[in-house]
Amino acid sequence: MLRRVIEADQLPDYAMELGETTDRSPAVQFRRRGEAEALALAEKMRVEEERRARFDADRRRTEEVDARMDQLA
C-alpha cells in the first residue's frame, strides 16, 4: 500500500521517496518539489568549480614549464 502511494506521488508541493530508518524499517521521505533540482544544480556547480580549478592548475604548470624551457634555450 505504501509503495503505491509513493509511486503515485500526487502531493502538489512535495515529492515522496521510499527510504529506510536506521533500524531498516521502511519510511517515506518528503522533499519539497524543487529541492532535488536545487541540489542537482549545486552539485553541477561544485563539479564545474573543480573542473576550473584543475584547468587553472594545468595552465599554471604549463606556464611554469614553458618558462623553464625558455631559460634553458
Short mmCIF file of C-alpha atoms in Angstrom, two decimals:
data_model
loop_
_atom_site.label_atom_id
_atom_site.label_comp_id
_atom_site.label_asym_id
_atom_site.label_seq_id
_atom_site.Cartn_x
_atom_site.Cartn_y
_atom_site.Cartn_z
CA MET A 1 0.00 0.00 0.00
CA LEU A 2 2.74 2.45 0.97
CA ARG A 3 4.67 1.72 -2.21
CA ARG A 4 1.62 2.53 -4.36
CA VAL A 5 1.12 5.87 -2.61
CA ILE A 6 4.78 6.75 -3.17
CA GLU A 7 4.64 5.69 -6.83
CA ALA A 8 1.56 7.88 -7.38
CA ASP A 9 3.47 10.85 -5.88
CA GLN A 10 0.48 13.18 -6.10
CA LEU A 11 1.24 15.73 -3.41
CA PRO A 12 1.45 19.16 -5.05
CA ASP A 13 4.30 20.65 -3.00
CA TYR A 14 6.21 17.53 -2.01
CA ALA A 15 7.94 14.64 -3.73
CA MET A 16 7.86 11.32 -1.90
CA GLU A 17 10.67 8.79 -1.84
CA LEU A 18 10.83 5.39 -0.22
CA GLY A 19 13.63 5.11 2.30
CA GLU A 20 14.71 3.27 5.41
CA THR A 21 15.20 4.26 9.01
CA THR A 22 18.34 3.40 10.92
CA ASP A 23 16.74 0.14 12.07
CA ARG A 24 15.98 -0.79 8.43
CA SER A 25 12.21 -0.31 8.65
CA PRO A 26 10.52 1.29 5.64
CA ALA A 27 9.98 5.03 5.72
CA VAL A 28 8.75 7.79 3.47
CA GLN A 29 10.91 10.83 2.86
CA PHE A 30 9.13 14.01 1.83
CA ARG A 31 11.10 16.63 -0.10
CA ARG A 32 9.78 19.94 -1.27
CA ARG A 33 9.44 19.95 -5.01
CA GLY A 34 12.30 21.92 -6.48
CA GLU A 35 14.70 20.87 -3.71
CA ALA A 36 16.02 17.98 -5.78
CA GLU A 37 16.63 20.33 -8.70
CA ALA A 38 18.40 22.79 -6.40
CA LEU A 39 20.61 20.00 -5.04
CA ALA A 40 21.42 18.85 -8.58
CA LEU A 41 22.33 22.41 -9.57
CA ALA A 42 24.57 22.80 -6.51
CA GLU A 43 26.35 19.53 -7.40
CA LYS A 44 26.75 20.66 -11.01
CA MET A 45 28.25 23.97 -9.83
CA ARG A 46 30.65 22.13 -7.49
CA VAL A 47 31.80 19.86 -10.33
CA GLU A 48 32.29 22.89 -12.61
CA GLU A 49 34.34 24.66 -9.91
CA GLU A 50 36.55 21.57 -9.55
CA ARG A 51 37.00 21.45 -13.33
CA ARG A 52 38.00 25.12 -13.38
CA ALA A 53 40.46 24.59 -10.54
CA ARG A 54 42.08 21.68 -12.42
CA PHE A 55 42.22 23.76 -15.60
CA ASP A 56 43.86 26.67 -13.74
CA ALA A 57 46.38 24.33 -12.12
CA ASP A 58 47.21 22.84 -15.55
CA ARG A 59 47.61 26.32 -17.02
CA ARG A 60 49.93 27.43 -14.19
CA ARG A 61 52.02 24.27 -14.55
CA THR A 62 52.24 24.75 -18.33
CA GLU A 63 53.41 28.33 -17.86
CA GLU A 64 56.00 27.18 -15.32
CA VAL A 65 57.36 24.50 -17.66
CA ASP A 66 57.40 26.95 -20.59
CA ALA A 67 59.35 29.48 -18.50
CA ARG A 68 61.92 26.85 -17.55
CA MET A 69 62.26 25.74 -21.17
CA ASP A 70 62.80 29.38 -22.19
CA GLN A 71 65.57 29.67 -19.57
CA LEU A 72 67.30 26.58 -20.98
CA ALA A 73 67.09 27.82 -24.57
#
